[in-house]
Coordinates of N, CA and C in Angstrom, one line a residue:
M135 N 1.4 3.2 -17.4 CA 2.6 2.9 -16.5 C 3.5 4.1 -16.3
S136 N 4.0 4.3 -15.2 CA 5.0 5.4 -14.9 C 6.3 4.7 -14.4
T137 N 7.4 5.3 -14.7 CA 8.7 4.8 -14.3 C 9.6 5.9 -13.7
T138 N 10.5 5.5 -12.9 CA 11.5 6.4 -12.3 C 12.8 5.6 -11.9
R139 N 13.8 6.3 -11.6 CA 15.0 5.7 -11.1 C 15.7 6.6 -10.1
W140 N 16.1 6.0 -8.9 CA 16.7 6.7 -7.9 C 18.1 6.1 -7.6
R141 N 19.0 7.0 -7.2 CA 20.3 6.5 -6.7 C 20.4 6.6 -5.2
L142 N 20.6 5.5 -4.5 CA 20.7 5.4 -3.1 C 22.1 4.9 -2.7
G143 N 23.0 5.8 -2.4 CA 24.4 5.3 -2.1 C 24.9 4.5 -3.3
E144 N 25.3 3.3 -3.0 CA 25.8 2.4 -4.1 C 24.7 1.7 -4.8
R145 N 23.5 1.8 -4.4 CA 22.3 1.1 -5.0 C 21.6 2.0 -6.0
T146 N 21.1 1.4 -7.0 CA 20.1 2.0 -8.0 C 18.8 1.3 -7.8
V147 N 17.7 2.1 -7.6 CA 16.4 1.6 -7.5 C 15.5 2.1 -8.7
T148 N 15.0 1.1 -9.4 CA 14.2 1.4 -10.6 C 12.7 1.1 -10.2
G149 N 11.8 2.1 -10.4 CA 10.4 1.9 -10.0 C 9.5 2.0 -11.2
V150 N 8.5 1.1 -11.2 CA 7.5 1.0 -12.2 C 6.1 0.9 -11.5
A151 N 5.2 1.7 -12.0 CA 3.9 1.8 -11.3 C 2.7 1.7 -12.3
G152 N 1.6 1.0 -11.9 CA 0.5 0.9 -12.7 C -0.8 0.6 -12.0
S153 N -1.9 0.8 -12.6 CA -3.2 0.6 -11.9 C -4.3 0.2 -12.9
V154 N -5.2 -0.6 -12.6 CA -6.4 -1.0 -13.4 C -7.6 -0.8 -12.6
T155 N -8.7 -0.5 -13.3 CA -10.0 -0.3 -12.6 C -10.7 -1.6 -12.3
G156 N -10.5 -2.7 -13.1 CA -11.2 -3.9 -12.9 C -12.6 -3.9 -13.4
N157 N -13.4 -4.9 -13.0 CA -14.7 -5.1 -13.6 C -15.8 -4.7 -12.6
R158 N -15.5 -4.6 -11.3 CA -16.5 -4.3 -10.3 C -17.0 -2.9 -10.3
Y159 N -16.1 -2.0 -10.5 CA -16.4 -0.5 -10.4 C -16.2 0.1 -11.8
D160 N -16.9 1.2 -12.0 CA -16.7 2.0 -13.2 C -15.7 3.1 -13.0
R161 N -15.1 3.2 -11.8 CA -14.2 4.2 -11.5 C -13.1 3.6 -10.6
N162 N -11.9 4.1 -10.8 CA -10.7 3.6 -10.0 C -10.6 4.5 -8.7
Y163 N -10.8 3.9 -7.6 CA -10.7 4.5 -6.3 C -9.3 4.4 -5.7
D164 N -8.4 3.7 -6.3 CA -7.0 3.6 -5.9 C -6.3 4.9 -6.4
R165 N -5.2 5.2 -5.7 CA -4.3 6.3 -6.1 C -2.9 5.9 -5.9
L166 N -2.0 6.4 -6.7 CA -0.6 6.1 -6.6 C 0.2 7.3 -6.8
H167 N 1.5 7.3 -6.3 CA 2.4 8.3 -6.6 C 3.8 7.7 -6.7
L168 N 4.5 7.9 -7.8 CA 5.9 7.4 -7.9 C 6.7 8.6 -8.2
D169 N 7.6 9.1 -7.3 CA 8.2 10.4 -7.4 C 9.4 10.3 -8.4
A170 N 9.6 11.3 -9.2 CA 10.7 11.2 -10.2 C 12.0 11.8 -9.5
A171 N 11.9 12.5 -8.4 CA 13.1 13.2 -7.9 C 13.7 12.6 -6.7
R172 N 12.9 11.9 -5.9 CA 13.4 11.4 -4.6 C 12.7 10.0 -4.3
P173 N 13.3 9.3 -3.3 CA 12.7 8.0 -3.0 C 11.4 8.2 -2.3
L174 N 10.3 8.1 -3.1 CA 9.0 8.2 -2.6 C 8.0 7.5 -3.5
A175 N 7.3 6.5 -2.9 CA 6.3 5.8 -3.7 C 5.1 5.5 -2.7
I176 N 3.9 5.8 -3.2 CA 2.7 5.7 -2.4 C 1.6 5.0 -3.1
V177 N 0.9 4.1 -2.4 CA -0.4 3.6 -2.9 C -1.4 3.8 -1.8
A178 N -2.6 4.2 -2.3 CA -3.8 4.4 -1.4 C -5.0 3.7 -2.0
D179 N -5.9 3.3 -1.1 CA -7.1 2.6 -1.6 C -8.3 3.2 -0.8
G180 N -9.1 3.9 -1.5 CA -10.3 4.5 -0.9 C -11.3 3.5 -0.3
M181 N -11.9 3.8 0.8 CA -12.9 3.0 1.4 C -14.3 3.3 0.8
G182 N -14.9 2.2 0.3 CA -16.2 2.4 -0.3 C -16.1 2.8 -1.7
A183 N -17.2 3.2 -2.3 CA -17.2 3.6 -3.7 C -18.1 4.8 -3.8
G184 N -17.4 6.0 -3.9 CA -18.2 7.2 -3.9 C -17.2 8.4 -3.9
E185 N -17.7 9.6 -3.8 CA -16.8 10.7 -3.8 C -15.9 10.8 -2.6
G186 N -16.5 10.3 -1.4 CA -15.6 10.3 -0.2 C -14.4 9.4 -0.4
S187 N -14.6 8.2 -1.0 CA -13.5 7.3 -1.3 C -12.5 8.0 -2.2
A188 N -12.9 8.6 -3.3 CA -12.0 9.2 -4.3 C -11.3 10.4 -3.7
A189 N -12.0 11.2 -2.9 CA -11.4 12.3 -2.3 C -10.3 11.9 -1.2
A190 N -10.6 10.9 -0.4 CA -9.7 10.5 0.6 C -8.4 10.0 0.0
G191 N -8.5 9.2 -1.1 CA -7.2 8.7 -1.7 C -6.4 9.8 -2.3
R192 N -7.1 10.7 -3.0 CA -6.4 11.8 -3.7 C -5.7 12.7 -2.6
I193 N -6.5 13.1 -1.6 CA -5.9 14.0 -0.6 C -4.8 13.3 0.2
A194 N -5.0 12.1 0.6 CA -3.9 11.4 1.3 C -2.6 11.3 0.6
V195 N -2.7 11.0 -0.7 CA -1.5 10.9 -1.5 C -0.8 12.3 -1.7
Q196 N -1.6 13.2 -2.0 CA -1.1 14.6 -2.2 C -0.4 15.1 -0.9
T197 N -1.1 14.9 0.2 CA -0.6 15.5 1.5 C 0.6 14.7 1.9
F198 N 0.6 13.4 1.8 CA 1.8 12.7 2.3 C 3.0 13.1 1.4
A199 N 2.8 13.2 0.1 CA 3.9 13.6 -0.8 C 4.5 15.0 -0.5
R200 N 3.6 15.9 -0.1 CA 4.0 17.2 0.2 C 4.7 17.3 1.6
E201 N 4.2 16.5 2.6 CA 4.7 16.6 3.9 C 5.9 15.7 4.3
S202 N 6.2 14.8 3.4 CA 7.2 13.7 3.8 C 8.6 13.9 3.3
G203 N 9.0 15.2 3.2 CA 10.4 15.5 2.8 C 11.5 14.9 3.7
D204 N 11.2 14.8 5.0 CA 12.2 14.4 6.0 C 11.8 12.9 6.2
P205 N 12.8 12.0 6.0 CA 12.5 10.5 6.2 C 12.7 10.0 7.6
A206 N 12.9 10.9 8.6 CA 13.0 10.5 10.0 C 11.7 9.9 10.4
P207 N 11.7 8.9 11.2 CA 10.4 8.3 11.6 C 9.4 9.3 12.2
A208 N 9.9 10.1 13.1 CA 9.0 11.1 13.7 C 8.4 12.0 12.7
A209 N 9.2 12.4 11.7 CA 8.7 13.3 10.6 C 7.6 12.6 9.8
L210 N 7.8 11.3 9.5 CA 6.9 10.6 8.7 C 5.6 10.4 9.5
R211 N 5.7 10.2 10.8 CA 4.4 10.1 11.6 C 3.7 11.4 11.6
A212 N 4.5 12.5 11.6 CA 3.9 13.8 11.6 C 3.2 14.1 10.2
A213 N 3.8 13.6 9.2 CA 3.2 13.7 7.8 C 1.9 12.9 7.8
V214 N 1.8 11.8 8.4 CA 0.5 11.0 8.5 C -0.5 11.7 9.3
A215 N 0.0 12.4 10.4 CA -1.0 13.1 11.2 C -1.6 14.2 10.4
Q216 N -0.9 14.9 9.5 CA -1.4 15.9 8.6 C -2.4 15.3 7.6
V217 N -2.1 14.1 7.1 CA -3.0 13.3 6.3 C -4.3 13.1 7.0
H218 N -4.3 12.6 8.2 CA -5.5 12.4 8.9 C -6.3 13.7 9.0
A219 N -5.7 14.8 9.3 CA -6.4 16.1 9.5 C -7.0 16.5 8.2
E220 N -6.3 16.4 7.1 CA -6.8 16.9 5.8 C -7.9 16.0 5.2
V221 N -7.8 14.7 5.5 CA -8.9 13.8 5.0 C -10.1 14.0 5.9
R222 N -10.0 14.2 7.2 CA -11.2 14.5 8.0 C -11.8 15.8 7.7
A223 N -11.0 16.8 7.3 CA -11.6 18.1 6.9 C -12.5 18.0 5.7
V224 N -12.1 17.2 4.7 CA -13.0 17.0 3.5 C -14.2 16.1 3.9
A225 N -13.9 15.2 4.8 CA -15.0 14.3 5.2 C -16.2 15.1 5.8
R226 N -15.9 16.2 6.4 CA -17.0 17.0 7.0 C -17.9 17.6 5.9
T227 N -17.4 17.7 4.7 CA -18.2 18.3 3.6 C -18.9 17.3 2.7
L228 N -18.7 16.0 3.0 CA -19.3 14.9 2.2 C -20.1 13.9 3.0
P229 N -21.2 13.4 2.4 CA -22.1 12.5 3.1 C -21.5 11.1 3.1
E230 N -20.6 10.8 2.1 CA -20.2 9.4 2.0 C -19.1 9.0 3.0
L231 N -18.9 7.7 3.1 CA -17.7 7.2 3.9 C -16.4 7.8 3.3
T232 N -15.6 8.4 4.1 CA -14.4 9.1 3.6 C -13.2 8.6 4.4
G233 N -12.3 7.8 3.7 CA -11.1 7.3 4.4 C -10.4 6.5 3.3
C234 N -9.2 6.1 3.6 CA -8.4 5.3 2.7 C -7.2 4.6 3.4
T235 N -6.6 3.6 2.8 CA -5.4 3.1 3.2 C -4.2 3.9 2.7
L236 N -3.1 3.7 3.3 CA -1.9 4.4 2.9 C -0.7 3.5 3.1
T237 N 0.0 3.1 2.1 CA 1.2 2.3 2.2 C 2.3 3.0 1.3
A238 N 3.4 3.4 1.9 CA 4.4 4.2 1.2 C 5.8 3.8 1.5
L239 N 6.7 4.0 0.5 CA 8.1 4.1 0.8 C 8.4 5.5 0.9
G240 N 8.7 5.9 2.2 CA 8.8 7.3 2.5 C 10.1 7.9 2.6
G241 N 11.1 7.3 2.0 CA 12.5 7.9 2.1 C 13.5 6.8 2.3
A242 N 14.7 7.2 2.4 CA 15.8 6.2 2.6 C 16.8 6.7 3.7
S243 N 17.4 5.7 4.3 CA 18.5 6.0 5.3 C 19.6 5.0 5.1
G244 N 20.7 5.4 4.6 CA 21.8 4.5 4.3 C 21.3 3.5 3.2
D245 N 21.5 2.2 3.5 CA 21.1 1.1 2.6 C 19.7 0.6 2.9
A246 N 18.9 1.4 3.6 CA 17.6 0.9 4.0 C 16.6 2.0 3.5
V247 N 15.3 1.5 3.2 CA 14.2 2.4 2.9 C 13.2 2.4 4.0
R248 N 12.4 3.4 4.2 CA 11.4 3.4 5.2 C 10.1 3.2 4.7
I249 N 9.4 2.2 5.2 CA 8.0 1.9 4.8 C 7.0 2.4 5.8
V250 N 6.0 3.1 5.4 CA 4.9 3.6 6.2 C 3.7 2.9 5.9
Q251 N 3.0 2.4 6.9 CA 1.8 1.5 6.7 C 0.6 1.9 7.6
L252 N -0.5 2.1 6.9 CA -1.8 2.4 7.5 C -2.9 1.8 6.7
G253 N -3.5 0.7 7.3 CA -4.6 0.1 6.6 C -4.2 -1.3 6.1
D254 N -4.8 -1.7 5.0 CA -4.5 -3.1 4.5 C -4.0 -3.2 3.1
S255 N -3.5 -2.1 2.5 CA -2.6 -2.2 1.4 C -1.3 -2.8 1.9
R256 N -0.4 -3.3 1.1 CA 0.7 -4.1 1.6 C 2.0 -3.7 0.9
A257 N 3.1 -4.1 1.6 CA 4.4 -4.0 1.1 C 5.0 -5.4 1.2
Y258 N 5.6 -5.9 0.1 CA 6.3 -7.2 0.0 C 7.7 -7.0 -0.4
R259 N 8.6 -8.0 -0.1 CA 9.9 -8.1 -0.6 C 10.2 -9.4 -1.2
L260 N 10.7 -9.5 -2.4 CA 11.1 -10.7 -3.1 C 12.6 -10.7 -3.0
R261 N 13.2 -11.7 -2.3 CA 14.7 -11.8 -2.2 C 15.0 -13.3 -2.3
D262 N 15.9 -13.6 -3.3 CA 16.4 -14.9 -3.5 C 15.3 -15.9 -3.6
G263 N 14.2 -15.5 -4.3 CA 13.1 -16.4 -4.6 C 12.0 -16.5 -3.5
L264 N 12.3 -15.8 -2.4 CA 11.4 -15.9 -1.2 C 10.6 -14.6 -1.2
L265 N 9.3 -14.7 -1.3 CA 8.4 -13.5 -1.2 C 7.9 -13.4 0.3
E266 N 8.3 -12.2 0.9 CA 7.9 -12.0 2.3 C 7.0 -10.8 2.4
L267 N 5.9 -10.9 3.2 CA 5.1 -9.8 3.5 C 5.7 -9.0 4.6
L268 N 6.0 -7.7 4.3 CA 6.7 -6.8 5.3 C 5.8 -6.1 6.2
T269 N 4.5 -5.9 5.8 CA 3.6 -5.1 6.6 C 2.5 -5.9 7.2
V270 N 1.8 -5.3 8.2 CA 0.7 -6.0 8.9 C -0.6 -5.3 8.4
D271 N -1.6 -6.1 8.1 CA -2.9 -5.5 7.8 C -3.6 -5.0 9.1
H272 N -4.0 -3.8 9.0 CA -4.7 -3.2 10.2 C -6.2 -3.4 10.0
T273 N -6.6 -4.7 10.2 CA -8.0 -5.1 10.1 C -8.4 -6.0 11.3
V274 N -9.6 -6.2 11.5 CA -10.1 -7.1 12.5 C -9.8 -8.5 12.1
A275 N -9.9 -8.8 10.8 CA -9.6 -10.1 10.3 C -8.1 -10.5 10.6
W276 N -7.2 -9.6 10.5 CA -5.8 -9.9 10.8 C -5.7 -10.3 12.3
L277 N -6.3 -9.6 13.1 CA -6.3 -10.0 14.6 C -6.9 -11.3 14.8
G278 N -8.0 -11.6 14.1 CA -8.7 -12.9 14.2 C -7.9 -14.1 13.8
L279 N -7.2 -13.9 12.7 CA -6.3 -15.0 12.1 C -5.1 -15.2 13.0
V280 N -4.5 -14.1 13.5 CA -3.3 -14.2 14.3 C -3.6 -14.9 15.6
H281 N -4.7 -14.5 16.2 CA -5.1 -15.0 17.5 C -6.0 -16.2 17.5
G282 N -6.2 -16.8 16.3 CA -7.0 -18.0 16.2 C -8.4 -18.0 16.5
W283 N -9.0 -16.8 16.2 CA -10.5 -16.7 16.4 C -11.2 -17.6 15.4
Y284 N -10.7 -17.7 14.2 CA -11.3 -18.5 13.2 C -10.3 -18.8 12.1
P285 N -10.5 -19.8 11.3 CA -9.6 -20.1 10.2 C -9.8 -19.1 9.0
A286 N -8.8 -19.0 8.1 CA -8.9 -18.1 7.0 C -10.1 -18.3 6.1
S287 N -10.6 -19.6 6.0 CA -11.7 -19.9 5.2 C -13.1 -19.5 5.8
D288 N -13.1 -19.1 7.1 CA -14.3 -18.8 7.8 C -14.9 -17.6 7.2
P289 N -16.3 -17.5 6.9 CA -16.9 -16.3 6.4 C -16.7 -15.1 7.3
R290 N -16.5 -15.3 8.6 CA -16.2 -14.2 9.5 C -14.9 -13.5 9.1
A291 N -13.9 -14.3 8.7 CA -12.6 -13.7 8.3 C -12.8 -12.8 7.1
H292 N -13.6 -13.2 6.1 CA -13.9 -12.4 4.9 C -14.6 -11.1 5.3
A293 N -15.6 -11.2 6.2 CA -16.4 -10.0 6.6 C -15.5 -9.0 7.4
D294 N -14.7 -9.6 8.3 CA -13.8 -8.8 9.1 C -12.7 -8.1 8.3
G295 N -12.4 -8.6 7.1 CA -11.4 -8.0 6.3 C -11.7 -6.6 5.9
Y296 N -13.0 -6.2 5.9 CA -13.5 -4.9 5.6 C -13.5 -4.0 6.8
R297 N -13.2 -4.5 8.0 CA -13.2 -3.7 9.2 C -11.8 -3.2 9.5
L298 N -11.5 -2.1 9.1 CA -10.1 -1.5 9.3 C -10.0 -0.9 10.7
T299 N -8.9 -1.3 11.3 CA -8.6 -0.7 12.7 C -7.8 0.5 12.6
R300 N -7.1 0.8 11.5 CA -6.4 2.0 11.2 C -6.6 2.4 9.8
Y301 N -6.8 3.6 9.5 CA -6.9 4.1 8.1 C -6.7 5.6 8.1
A302 N -6.4 6.2 7.0 CA -6.3 7.7 6.8 C -7.6 8.3 7.0
G303 N -7.7 9.3 7.9 CA -9.0 9.9 8.2 C -9.7 9.4 9.4
H304 N -9.1 8.4 10.1 CA -9.7 7.8 11.3 C -9.9 8.9 12.3
P305 N -11.0 8.9 13.1 CA -11.2 10.0 14.0 C -10.2 10.1 15.1
R306 N -9.5 9.0 15.4 CA -8.5 9.0 16.5 C -7.1 9.2 16.0
S307 N -6.9 9.4 14.7 CA -5.6 9.7 14.2 C -4.5 8.7 14.6
P308 N -4.7 7.4 14.3 CA -3.8 6.4 14.7 C -2.4 6.5 14.0
D309 N -1.4 6.3 14.8 CA 0.0 6.3 14.1 C 0.1 5.2 13.1
P310 N 0.9 5.4 12.1 CA 1.2 4.4 11.2 C 2.3 3.5 11.7
D311 N 2.5 2.3 11.2 CA 3.7 1.5 11.4 C 4.8 2.2 10.5
V312 N 6.0 2.3 11.0 CA 7.2 2.8 10.3 C 8.3 1.8 10.5
L313 N 8.8 1.2 9.4 CA 9.8 0.2 9.5 C 10.9 0.4 8.4
D314 N 12.1 0.0 8.8 CA 13.3 0.1 7.9 C 13.4 -1.2 7.2
V315 N 13.6 -1.2 5.9 CA 13.8 -2.4 5.1 C 15.2 -2.3 4.4
A316 N 16.1 -3.1 4.8 CA 17.5 -3.1 4.1 C 17.4 -3.6 2.7
L317 N 18.2 -2.9 1.8 CA 18.1 -3.3 0.4 C 19.4 -4.0 0.0
R318 N 19.3 -5.0 -0.9 CA 20.4 -5.7 -1.5 C 20.2 -5.8 -3.0
P319 N 21.2 -5.8 -3.8 CA 21.1 -6.0 -5.2 C 20.3 -7.3 -5.5
G320 N 19.3 -7.1 -6.4 CA 18.5 -8.3 -6.7 C 17.1 -8.2 -6.0
D321 N 17.0 -7.4 -5.0 CA 15.7 -7.3 -4.3 C 14.7 -6.7 -5.2
R322 N 13.4 -7.1 -5.0 CA 12.3 -6.4 -5.5 C 11.3 -6.1 -4.4
L323 N 10.9 -4.9 -4.3 CA 9.8 -4.5 -3.4 C 8.5 -4.3 -4.2
L324 N 7.4 -4.7 -3.6 CA 6.1 -4.5 -4.2 C 5.2 -3.7 -3.2
L325 N 4.7 -2.6 -3.6 CA 3.6 -1.9 -2.8 C 2.4 -2.1 -3.6
C326 N 1.3 -2.6 -3.0 CA 0.1 -2.9 -3.7 C -1.2 -2.7 -2.9
T327 N -2.3 -2.4 -3.5 CA -3.6 -2.4 -2.9 C -4.1 -3.9 -2.8
D328 N -5.2 -4.0 -2.0 CA -5.7 -5.4 -1.8 C -6.4 -5.9 -3.1
G329 N -6.5 -5.1 -4.1 CA -7.0 -5.6 -5.4 C -6.0 -6.5 -6.0
V330 N -4.7 -6.4 -5.6 CA -3.7 -7.3 -6.1 C -3.6 -8.5 -5.1
S331 N -3.3 -8.2 -3.8 CA -3.0 -9.2 -2.8 C -4.3 -10.0 -2.5
G332 N -5.5 -9.5 -2.7 CA -6.7 -10.2 -2.4 C -7.2 -11.1 -3.6
Q333 N -6.6 -10.9 -4.8 CA -7.0 -11.7 -5.9 C -6.0 -12.7 -6.4
L334 N -4.7 -12.5 -6.0 CA -3.7 -13.4 -6.5 C -3.1 -14.1 -5.3
D335 N -2.9 -15.4 -5.5 CA -2.4 -16.2 -4.4 C -0.9 -16.0 -4.3
Y336 N -0.3 -16.5 -3.2 CA 1.1 -16.3 -2.9 C 2.0 -16.8 -4.1
D337 N 1.8 -18.0 -4.6 CA 2.7 -18.5 -5.6 C 2.6 -17.7 -6.9
S338 N 1.4 -17.2 -7.2 CA 1.3 -16.4 -8.4 C 2.0 -15.1 -8.3
M339 N 1.9 -14.5 -7.1 CA 2.6 -13.2 -6.9 C 4.1 -13.4 -6.9
A340 N 4.6 -14.4 -6.3 CA 6.0 -14.6 -6.3 C 6.5 -14.9 -7.7
R341 N 5.8 -15.7 -8.5 CA 6.2 -16.0 -9.8 C 6.2 -14.7 -10.7
L342 N 5.2 -14.0 -10.6 CA 5.0 -12.8 -11.5 C 6.0 -11.7 -11.1
L343 N 6.3 -11.6 -9.8 CA 7.2 -10.5 -9.4 C 8.6 -10.8 -9.8
A344 N 8.9 -12.0 -10.1 CA 10.3 -12.4 -10.5 C 10.6 -12.2 -12.0
I345 N 9.5 -12.0 -12.8 CA 9.8 -11.8 -14.3 C 10.3 -10.5 -14.6
P346 N 10.8 -10.3 -15.8 CA 11.5 -9.0 -16.2 C 10.5 -7.8 -16.1
E347 N 9.3 -7.9 -16.4 CA 8.3 -6.7 -16.4 C 7.1 -7.1 -15.6
P348 N 7.2 -7.0 -14.3 CA 6.2 -7.6 -13.4 C 4.9 -6.8 -13.3
V349 N 5.0 -5.5 -13.4 CA 3.8 -4.7 -13.0 C 2.6 -5.0 -14.0
G350 N 2.9 -5.0 -15.3 CA 1.8 -5.3 -16.2 C 1.3 -6.7 -16.1
A351 N 2.2 -7.6 -15.8 CA 1.8 -9.0 -15.6 C 0.9 -9.2 -14.3
L352 N 1.3 -8.5 -13.2 CA 0.5 -8.6 -12.0 C -0.9 -8.0 -12.2
L353 N -1.0 -6.9 -12.9 CA -2.3 -6.2 -13.1 C -3.2 -7.1 -14.1
S354 N -2.5 -7.6 -15.1 CA -3.3 -8.5 -16.0 C -3.8 -9.7 -15.3
A355 N -3.0 -10.2 -14.4 CA -3.5 -11.4 -13.7 C -4.7 -11.1 -12.8
T356 N -4.8 -9.9 -12.2 CA -5.9 -9.5 -11.4 C -7.2 -9.5 -12.3
L357 N -7.0 -9.0 -13.5 CA -8.2 -9.0 -14.4 C -8.6 -10.4 -14.8
A358 N -7.6 -11.3 -15.0 CA -7.9 -12.7 -15.4 C -8.6 -13.4 -14.2
A359 N -8.3 -13.0 -13.0 CA -8.9 -13.6 -11.8 C -10.3 -13.1 -11.5
G360 N -10.7 -12.2 -12.4 CA -12.1 -11.7 -12.2 C -12.2 -10.2 -12.2
G361 N -11.1 -9.5 -11.9 CA -11.1 -8.0 -11.8 C -12.2 -7.5 -10.8
H362 N -12.2 -8.2 -9.6 CA -13.3 -7.9 -8.6 C -13.0 -6.6 -7.8
D363 N -11.8 -5.9 -8.1 CA -11.5 -4.7 -7.3 C -10.5 -3.9 -8.2
N364 N -10.4 -2.6 -7.9 CA -9.3 -1.8 -8.4 C -8.0 -2.5 -8.0
A365 N -7.0 -2.4 -8.8 CA -5.7 -3.0 -8.5 C -4.6 -2.1 -8.8
T366 N -3.7 -1.9 -7.9 CA -2.6 -1.0 -8.1 C -1.3 -1.6 -7.6
A367 N -0.2 -1.4 -8.3 CA 1.1 -2.0 -8.0 C 2.2 -1.1 -8.3
I368 N 3.1 -1.0 -7.4 CA 4.4 -0.3 -7.7 C 5.5 -1.3 -7.3
V369 N 6.4 -1.6 -8.3 CA 7.5 -2.5 -8.1 C 8.8 -1.7 -8.2
L370 N 9.6 -2.0 -7.2 CA 10.9 -1.3 -7.1 C 12.0 -2.3 -7.2
T371 N 12.9 -2.2 -8.1 CA 13.9 -3.2 -8.4 C 15.3 -2.6 -8.0
V372 N 16.1 -3.3 -7.2 CA 17.3 -2.9 -6.7 C 18.5 -3.5 -7.4
T373 N 19.4 -2.7 -7.9 CA 20.6 -3.2 -8.6 C 21.8 -2.5 -8.0

């Protein structure tokens, strides 16, 4: 576990981060960064299982952390453009699939933080007992469910969940979503890979996110659910 604390105007944000490998893989292809000096938290999930996956996550996190000093939306999009370029550069040297998701808290503006989203890792907010998904999954499955192509239980939805429409290292350098999320005392933000959101149901996530030490509990719950994927969580508590 890693921890940090930031002061944002009248607000204090305490961050805790952790990751587990699970039972499916012998290596953790998730990456995280929780900055000690400034409002910056990143989770990335490599595509596939190989050196391309590991390299993409590592490079994406390192590059975004280095390039995201300015929290302006245009600057954050430029930071992601650099991520695309550096992930594609290493992809040319590797035979494996090379790409990853990227979900980050990329800075603050007043009483709000900026969330950057590329792929199907997620950002949630727990406020007054209500857990809300703040981000959109950039997958064909998300399009299918929103537009009624099939129900969530359809095997096509499961298969299309692996078909990312945006990711770090994509050949067309798609822009990320950038959104402002206002903070109130008592809020909890969760950044997580799909090893958390894909293994725990809504009620379990809401319940565990509300307890005093949620990161360890969330990760332990993914293992109890089968540990079918690497799982990574960063929880940010606002006081």
